[in-house]
Coordinates of C-alpha atoms in Angstrom, one line a residue:
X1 CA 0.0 0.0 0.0
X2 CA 1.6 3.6 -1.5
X3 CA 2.0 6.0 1.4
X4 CA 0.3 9.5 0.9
X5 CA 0.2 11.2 4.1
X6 CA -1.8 14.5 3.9
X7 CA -1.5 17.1 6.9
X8 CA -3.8 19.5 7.7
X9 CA -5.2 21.7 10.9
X10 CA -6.8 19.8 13.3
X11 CA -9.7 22.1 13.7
X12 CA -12.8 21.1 12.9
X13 CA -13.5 24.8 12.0
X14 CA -11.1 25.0 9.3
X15 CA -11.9 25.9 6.1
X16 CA -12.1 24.1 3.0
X17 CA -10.8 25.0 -0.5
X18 CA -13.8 26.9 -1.6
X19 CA -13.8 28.7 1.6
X20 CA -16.8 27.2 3.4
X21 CA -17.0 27.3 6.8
X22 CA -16.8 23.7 8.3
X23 CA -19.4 23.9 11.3
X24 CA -17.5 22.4 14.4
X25 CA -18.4 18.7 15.6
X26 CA -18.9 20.2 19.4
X27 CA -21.9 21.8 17.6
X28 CA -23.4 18.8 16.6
X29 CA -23.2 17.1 19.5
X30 CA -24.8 19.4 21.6
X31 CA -27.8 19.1 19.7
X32 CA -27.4 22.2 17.6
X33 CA -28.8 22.8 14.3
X34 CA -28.3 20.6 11.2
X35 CA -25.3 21.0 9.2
X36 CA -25.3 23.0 6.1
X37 CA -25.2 20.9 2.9
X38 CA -22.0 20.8 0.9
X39 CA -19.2 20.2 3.5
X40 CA -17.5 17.1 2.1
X41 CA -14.6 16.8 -0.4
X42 CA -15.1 15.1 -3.8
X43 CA -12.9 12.0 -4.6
X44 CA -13.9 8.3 -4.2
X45 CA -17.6 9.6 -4.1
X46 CA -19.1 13.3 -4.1
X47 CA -21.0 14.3 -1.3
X48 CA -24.7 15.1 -2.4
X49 CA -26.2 18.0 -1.0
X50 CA -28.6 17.0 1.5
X51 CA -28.9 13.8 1.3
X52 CA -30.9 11.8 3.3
X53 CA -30.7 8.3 4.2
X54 CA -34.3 7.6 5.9
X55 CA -32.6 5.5 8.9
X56 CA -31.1 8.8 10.4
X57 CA -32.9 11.4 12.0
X58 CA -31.1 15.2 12.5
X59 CA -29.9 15.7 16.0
X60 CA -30.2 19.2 15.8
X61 CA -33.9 19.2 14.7
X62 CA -35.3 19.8 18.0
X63 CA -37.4 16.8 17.9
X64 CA -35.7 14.9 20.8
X65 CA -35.0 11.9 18.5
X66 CA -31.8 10.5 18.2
X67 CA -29.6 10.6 15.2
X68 CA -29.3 6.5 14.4
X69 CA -25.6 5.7 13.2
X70 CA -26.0 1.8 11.4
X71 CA -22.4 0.2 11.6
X72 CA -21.1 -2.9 10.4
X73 CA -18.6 -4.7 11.9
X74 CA -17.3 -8.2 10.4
X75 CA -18.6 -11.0 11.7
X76 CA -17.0 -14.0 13.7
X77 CA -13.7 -14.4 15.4
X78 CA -13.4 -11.7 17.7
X79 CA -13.7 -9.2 15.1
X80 CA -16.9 -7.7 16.9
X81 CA -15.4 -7.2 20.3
X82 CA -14.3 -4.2 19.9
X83 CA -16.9 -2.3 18.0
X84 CA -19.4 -3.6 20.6
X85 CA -17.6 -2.5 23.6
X86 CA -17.0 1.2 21.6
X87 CA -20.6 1.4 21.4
X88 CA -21.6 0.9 24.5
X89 CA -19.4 4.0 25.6
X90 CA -19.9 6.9 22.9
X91 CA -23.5 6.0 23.2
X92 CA -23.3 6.4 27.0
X93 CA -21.2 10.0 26.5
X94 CA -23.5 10.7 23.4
X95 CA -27.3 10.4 24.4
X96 CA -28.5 11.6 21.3
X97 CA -26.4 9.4 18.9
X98 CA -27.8 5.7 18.4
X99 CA -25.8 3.4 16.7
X100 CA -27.2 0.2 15.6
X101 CA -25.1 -2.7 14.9
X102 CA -25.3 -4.7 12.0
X103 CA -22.9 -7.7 11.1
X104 CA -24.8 -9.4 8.3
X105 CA -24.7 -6.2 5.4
X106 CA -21.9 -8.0 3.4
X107 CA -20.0 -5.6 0.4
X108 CA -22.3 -7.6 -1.8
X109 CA -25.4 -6.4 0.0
X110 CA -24.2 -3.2 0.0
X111 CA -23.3 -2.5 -3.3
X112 CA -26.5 -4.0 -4.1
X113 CA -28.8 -1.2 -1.9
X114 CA -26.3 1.2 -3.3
X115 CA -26.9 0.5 -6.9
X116 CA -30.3 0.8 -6.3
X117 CA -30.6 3.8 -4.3
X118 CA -27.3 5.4 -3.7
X119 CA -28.9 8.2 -1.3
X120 CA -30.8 5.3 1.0
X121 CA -27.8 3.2 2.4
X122 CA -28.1 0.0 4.7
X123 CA -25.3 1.0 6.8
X124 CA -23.1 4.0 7.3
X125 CA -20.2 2.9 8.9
X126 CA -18.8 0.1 7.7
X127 CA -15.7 -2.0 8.6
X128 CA -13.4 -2.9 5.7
X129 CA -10.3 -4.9 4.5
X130 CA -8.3 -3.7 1.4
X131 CA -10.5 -5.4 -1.5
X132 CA -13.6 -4.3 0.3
X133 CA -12.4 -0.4 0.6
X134 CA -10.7 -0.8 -3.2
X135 CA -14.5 -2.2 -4.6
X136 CA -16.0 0.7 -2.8
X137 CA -14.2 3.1 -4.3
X138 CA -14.0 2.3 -7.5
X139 CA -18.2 2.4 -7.2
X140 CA -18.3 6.0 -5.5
X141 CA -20.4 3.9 -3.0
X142 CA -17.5 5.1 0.0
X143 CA -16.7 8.6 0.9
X144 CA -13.8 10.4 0.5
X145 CA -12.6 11.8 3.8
X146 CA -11.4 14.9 5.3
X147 CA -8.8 13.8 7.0
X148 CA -7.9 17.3 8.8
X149 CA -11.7 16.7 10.4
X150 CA -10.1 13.3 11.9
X151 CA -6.6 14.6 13.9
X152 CA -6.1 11.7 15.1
X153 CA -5.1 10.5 11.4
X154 CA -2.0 12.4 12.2
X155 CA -0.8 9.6 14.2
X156 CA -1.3 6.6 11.2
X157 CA 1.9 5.2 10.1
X158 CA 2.7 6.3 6.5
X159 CA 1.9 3.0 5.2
X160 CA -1.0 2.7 6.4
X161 CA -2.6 5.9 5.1
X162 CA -5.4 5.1 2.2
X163 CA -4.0 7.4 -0.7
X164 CA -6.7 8.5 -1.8
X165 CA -8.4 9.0 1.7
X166 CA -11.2 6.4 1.5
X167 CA -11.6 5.7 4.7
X168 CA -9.2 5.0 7.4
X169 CA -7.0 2.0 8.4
X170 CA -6.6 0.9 11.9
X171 CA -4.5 -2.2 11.7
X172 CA -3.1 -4.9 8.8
X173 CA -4.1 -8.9 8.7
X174 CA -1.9 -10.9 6.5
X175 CA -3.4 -13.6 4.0
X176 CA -1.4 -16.6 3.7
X177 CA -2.1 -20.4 3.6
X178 CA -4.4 -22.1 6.3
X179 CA -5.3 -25.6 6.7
X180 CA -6.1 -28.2 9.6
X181 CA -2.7 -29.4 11.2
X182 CA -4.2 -32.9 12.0
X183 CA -4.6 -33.7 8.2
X184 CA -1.4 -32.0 7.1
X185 CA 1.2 -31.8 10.3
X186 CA 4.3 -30.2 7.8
X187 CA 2.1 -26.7 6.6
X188 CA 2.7 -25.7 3.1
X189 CA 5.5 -23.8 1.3
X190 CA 3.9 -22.0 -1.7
X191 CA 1.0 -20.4 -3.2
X192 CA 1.6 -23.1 -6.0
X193 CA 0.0 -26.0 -3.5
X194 CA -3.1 -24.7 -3.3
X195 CA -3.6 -25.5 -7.3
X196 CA -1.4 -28.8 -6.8
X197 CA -3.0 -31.7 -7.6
X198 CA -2.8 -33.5 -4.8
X199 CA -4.8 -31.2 -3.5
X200 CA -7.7 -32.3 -5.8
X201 CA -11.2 -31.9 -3.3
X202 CA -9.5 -30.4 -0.6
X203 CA -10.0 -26.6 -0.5
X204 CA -12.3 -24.5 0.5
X205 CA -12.6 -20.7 -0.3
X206 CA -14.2 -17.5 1.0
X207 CA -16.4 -16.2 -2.1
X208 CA -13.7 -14.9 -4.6
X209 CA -10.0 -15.2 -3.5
X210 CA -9.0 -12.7 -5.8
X211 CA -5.6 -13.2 -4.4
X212 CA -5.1 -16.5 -5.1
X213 CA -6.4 -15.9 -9.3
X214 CA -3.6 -13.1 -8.9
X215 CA -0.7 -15.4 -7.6
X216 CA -1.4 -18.2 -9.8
X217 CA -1.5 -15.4 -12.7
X218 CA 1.6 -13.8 -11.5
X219 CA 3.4 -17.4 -11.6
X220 CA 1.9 -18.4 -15.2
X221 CA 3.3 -14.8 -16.9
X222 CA 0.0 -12.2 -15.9
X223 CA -0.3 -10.1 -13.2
X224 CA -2.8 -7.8 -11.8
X225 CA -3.0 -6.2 -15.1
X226 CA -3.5 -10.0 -17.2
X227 CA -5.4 -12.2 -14.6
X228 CA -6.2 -14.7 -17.9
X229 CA -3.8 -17.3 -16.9
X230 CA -4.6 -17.1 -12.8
X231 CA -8.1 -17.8 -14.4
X232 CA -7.0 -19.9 -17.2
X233 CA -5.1 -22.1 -13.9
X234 CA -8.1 -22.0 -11.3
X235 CA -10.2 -23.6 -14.4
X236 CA -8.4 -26.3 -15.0
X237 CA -7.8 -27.2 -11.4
X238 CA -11.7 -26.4 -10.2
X239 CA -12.0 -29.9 -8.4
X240 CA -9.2 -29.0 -6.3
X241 CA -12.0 -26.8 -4.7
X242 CA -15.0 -28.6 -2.8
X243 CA -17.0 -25.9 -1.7
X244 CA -17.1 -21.8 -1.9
X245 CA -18.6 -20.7 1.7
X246 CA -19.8 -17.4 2.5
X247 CA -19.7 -16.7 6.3
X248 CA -16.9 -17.3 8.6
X249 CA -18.5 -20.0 11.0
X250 CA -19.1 -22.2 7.6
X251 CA -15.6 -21.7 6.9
X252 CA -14.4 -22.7 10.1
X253 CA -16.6 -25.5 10.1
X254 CA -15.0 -26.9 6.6
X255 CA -11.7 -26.1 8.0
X256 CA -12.0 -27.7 11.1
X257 CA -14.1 -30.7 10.7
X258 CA -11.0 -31.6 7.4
X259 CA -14.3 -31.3 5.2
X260 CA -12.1 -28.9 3.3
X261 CA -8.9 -28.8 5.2
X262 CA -7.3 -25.9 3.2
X263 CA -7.6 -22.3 2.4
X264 CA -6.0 -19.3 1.7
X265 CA -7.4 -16.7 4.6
X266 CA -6.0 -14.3 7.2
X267 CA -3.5 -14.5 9.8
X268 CA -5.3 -12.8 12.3
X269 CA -8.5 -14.9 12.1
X270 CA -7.1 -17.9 12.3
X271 CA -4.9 -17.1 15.2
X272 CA -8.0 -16.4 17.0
X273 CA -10.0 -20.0 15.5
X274 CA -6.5 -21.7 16.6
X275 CA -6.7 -20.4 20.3
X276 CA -10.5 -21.1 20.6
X277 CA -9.6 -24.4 19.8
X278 CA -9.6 -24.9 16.1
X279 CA -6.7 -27.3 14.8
X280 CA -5.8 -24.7 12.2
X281 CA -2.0 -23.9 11.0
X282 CA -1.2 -20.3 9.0
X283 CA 2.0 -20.3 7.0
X284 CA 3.5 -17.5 5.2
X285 CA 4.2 -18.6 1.7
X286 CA 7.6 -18.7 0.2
X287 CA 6.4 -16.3 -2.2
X288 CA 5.5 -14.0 0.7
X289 CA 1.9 -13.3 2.2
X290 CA -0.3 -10.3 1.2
X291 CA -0.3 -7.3 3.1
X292 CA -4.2 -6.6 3.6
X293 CA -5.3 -3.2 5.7
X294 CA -7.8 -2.9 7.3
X295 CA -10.6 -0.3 8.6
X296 CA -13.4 1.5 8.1
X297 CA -15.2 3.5 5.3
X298 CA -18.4 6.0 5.4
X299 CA -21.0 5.1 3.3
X300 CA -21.5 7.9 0.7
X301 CA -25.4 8.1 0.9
X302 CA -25.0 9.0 4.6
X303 CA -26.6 12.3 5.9
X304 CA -24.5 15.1 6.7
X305 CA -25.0 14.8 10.0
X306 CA -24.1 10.9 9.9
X307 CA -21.0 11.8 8.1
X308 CA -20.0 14.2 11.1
X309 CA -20.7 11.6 13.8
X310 CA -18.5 9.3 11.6
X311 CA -15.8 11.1 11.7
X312 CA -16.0 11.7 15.8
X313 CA -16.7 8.1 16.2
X314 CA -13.4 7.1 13.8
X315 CA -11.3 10.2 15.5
X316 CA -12.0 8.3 18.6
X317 CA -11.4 4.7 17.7
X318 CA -7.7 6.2 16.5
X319 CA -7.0 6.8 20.4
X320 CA -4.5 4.3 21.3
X321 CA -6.8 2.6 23.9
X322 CA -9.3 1.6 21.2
X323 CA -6.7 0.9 18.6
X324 CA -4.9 -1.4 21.0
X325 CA -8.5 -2.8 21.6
X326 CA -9.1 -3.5 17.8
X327 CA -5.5 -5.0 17.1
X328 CA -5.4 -7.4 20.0
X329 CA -8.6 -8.7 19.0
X330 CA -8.2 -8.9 15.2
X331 CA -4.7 -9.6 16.0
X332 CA -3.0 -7.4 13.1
X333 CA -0.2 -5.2 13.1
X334 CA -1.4 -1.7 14.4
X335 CA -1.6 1.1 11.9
X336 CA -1.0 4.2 14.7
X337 CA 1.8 4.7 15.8
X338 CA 1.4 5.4 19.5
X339 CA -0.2 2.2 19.9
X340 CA 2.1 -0.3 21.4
X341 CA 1.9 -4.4 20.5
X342 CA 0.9 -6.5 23.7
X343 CA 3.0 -8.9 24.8
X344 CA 0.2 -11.5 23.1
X345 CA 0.8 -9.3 20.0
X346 CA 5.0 -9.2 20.7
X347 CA 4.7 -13.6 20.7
X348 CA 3.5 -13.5 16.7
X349 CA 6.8 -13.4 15.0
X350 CA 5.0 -11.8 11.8
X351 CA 3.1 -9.1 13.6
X352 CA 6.2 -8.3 16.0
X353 CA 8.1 -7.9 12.2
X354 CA 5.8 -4.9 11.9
X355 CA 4.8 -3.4 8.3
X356 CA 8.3 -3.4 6.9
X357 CA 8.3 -6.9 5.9
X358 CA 8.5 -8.3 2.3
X359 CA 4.8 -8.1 1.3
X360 CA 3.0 -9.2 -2.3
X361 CA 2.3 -6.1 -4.0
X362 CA -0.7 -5.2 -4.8
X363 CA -2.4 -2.8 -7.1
X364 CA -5.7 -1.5 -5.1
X365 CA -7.1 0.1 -7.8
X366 CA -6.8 -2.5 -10.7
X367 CA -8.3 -4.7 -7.9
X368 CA -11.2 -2.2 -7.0
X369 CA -11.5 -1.7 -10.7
X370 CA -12.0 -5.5 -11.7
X371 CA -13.6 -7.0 -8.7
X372 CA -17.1 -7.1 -9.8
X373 CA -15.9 -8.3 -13.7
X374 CA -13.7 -11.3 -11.7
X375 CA -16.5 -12.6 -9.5
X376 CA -18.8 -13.0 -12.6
X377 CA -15.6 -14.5 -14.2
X378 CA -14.6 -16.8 -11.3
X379 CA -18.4 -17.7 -10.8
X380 CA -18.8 -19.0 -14.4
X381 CA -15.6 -20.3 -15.4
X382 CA -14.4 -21.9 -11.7
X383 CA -17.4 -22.3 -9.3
X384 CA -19.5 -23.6 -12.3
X385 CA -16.9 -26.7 -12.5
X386 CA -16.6 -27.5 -9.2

């Protein structure tokens, strides 16, 4: 991921290019009058002038109702603990914000509402890796964010910081090789088993490992820019897949039942399926793992007045205490600088490496660009032969 660290004043009261007056977030949350249309940059998706997403209602209006935030956190492992406890809290020091969590609104499900009405979103807050933030942009369906109305982006580490400001990063999992120890003790080396044919029956993946077409591409002459032979690969080796799943307690299930004993999927969850009991191994290929970030985006058919709660809501989340929080239970490597690795952190040789490692590099916008044209592609020319 390119570093592109923007600076900016902290103030919330700063002006923007045009010269429009930002109105300050201590305004909003002391119930004062709705924000003036208009206040958001252009980028991954314009703001529209006041927009209004039906699930939100103004906390300045006067009314007494609450302004309802809907956020979506990923679902299984331990990815949840953290935005549950956070929401407990800012709800409890912000009586007139409600935020309603919602783990089941998928990217597909998302893009789907948004493509149908992009100014009546399911969610407005939503928890992302890398391909889900790249997909998002390359739809306008995910804002692009002021980050000098979030200070506490100062403190991100430059490689963590989304070029083009699409949301922001908290933390990076690491997608390598995973498979059930008891039915293969020795791991695996390369990218190159998972398409071995031995392996014929024996995988399992997560929707489309978009990953996995690009590394058996980048080993057959493509790349991100000539995914034909990654695809040209995956189709002659489609029975080396059993099943496609689509939630994470499925996948664990194939996983750690040897239905489907291997996968290529993240570090960080299977660290937590491992210590919860799971016989599940991660190993970092020979070819090196994929550096994934992860965060959160605002949907861009919030309200105004959802986009400003956003950005208090991810300001505060970038305090070291909730950043800690997130990283020790997603177990990744932290993305702000002042937040310092646990000792359960400091024990994982490839989060104590930090982000500096060797990493597969990866073009986010090719990837945002072609995800929707590679899941109709790996659908119908890999999934149909399994």
């Amino acid at each position: 991921m390119k570093a592109n660290h923007a600076t900016g004043q902290n103030s919330p009261a700063h002006r923007t290019g045009s010269g429009t007056p930002q109105v300050s977030r201590r305004f909003l949350m002391a119930g004062g009058g709705a924000l003036a249309a208009g206040l958001f940059l252009p980028g991954c998706a314009s703001k529209q002038p006041a927009a209004s997403s039906g699930s939100g209602t103004s906390a300045g209006s006067g009314s007494g109702k609450k302004l309802s935030i809907t956020m979506t956190p990923f679902a299984g492992a331990n990815l949840a603990v953290m935005p549950k406890e956070f929401v407990k809290e800012y709800e409890q020091s912000h009586p007139n914000v409600r935020i309603k969590i919602d783990d089941t609104l998928i990217l597909t499900k998302q893009t789907a509402a948004f493509q149908a009405n992009p100014h009546n979103p399911q969610n407005h807050l939503v928890f992302s890796n890398g391909g889900g933030t790249a997909a998002g942009k390359a739809t306008g369906m995910y804002l692009r964010l002021d980050y000098s109305r979030i200070p506490n982006t100062q403190y991100l580490q430059p490689q963590f910081v989304e070029p083009d400001h699409c949301g922001v990063v908290f933390g990076a999992d690491q997608m390598g090789l995973v498979f059930n120890n008891r039915t293969y003790p020795k791991g695996f080396g390369s990218w190159s088993d998972l398409w071995a044919p031995a392996q014929k029956g024996k995988l399992c993946f997560f929707t489309v490992p978009w990953w996995v077409i690009g590394m058996a591409a980048q080993q057959n002459g493509g790349g991100w820019d000539n995914m034909d032979p990654g695809f040209a690969l995956w189709q002659q080796h489609a029975k080396n897949i059993r099943t496609i799943v689509t939630a994470n307690p499925q996948f664990l299930n194939m996983l750690s039942t040897s239905e489907a004993p291997l996968t290529s999927h993240y570090l960080g969850t299977s660290t937590a399926w491992r210590q919860q009991g799971a016989p599940l191994g991660y190993q970092r290929p020979a070819e090196g793992a994929f550096f994934d970030p992860v965060g959160v985006n605002i949907n861009s058919g919030a309200s105004d007045d959802q986009v400003e709660v956003c950005y208090d809501i991810i300001n505060e989340m970038l305090k070291p205490r909730w950043n800690q929080s997130w990283v020790d239970a997603s177990i990744e490597i932290p993305a702000v600088s002042t937040t310092k690795l646990s000792d359960k952190l400091k024990a994982i040789p490839a989060i104590a490496a930090g982000a500096d490692q060797k990493f597969v590099p990866v073009d986010w916008d090719i990837v945002g660009k072609n995800m929707s044209a590679w899941t109709d592609r790996w659908n119908q020319d890999v999934v149909s032969k399994i």
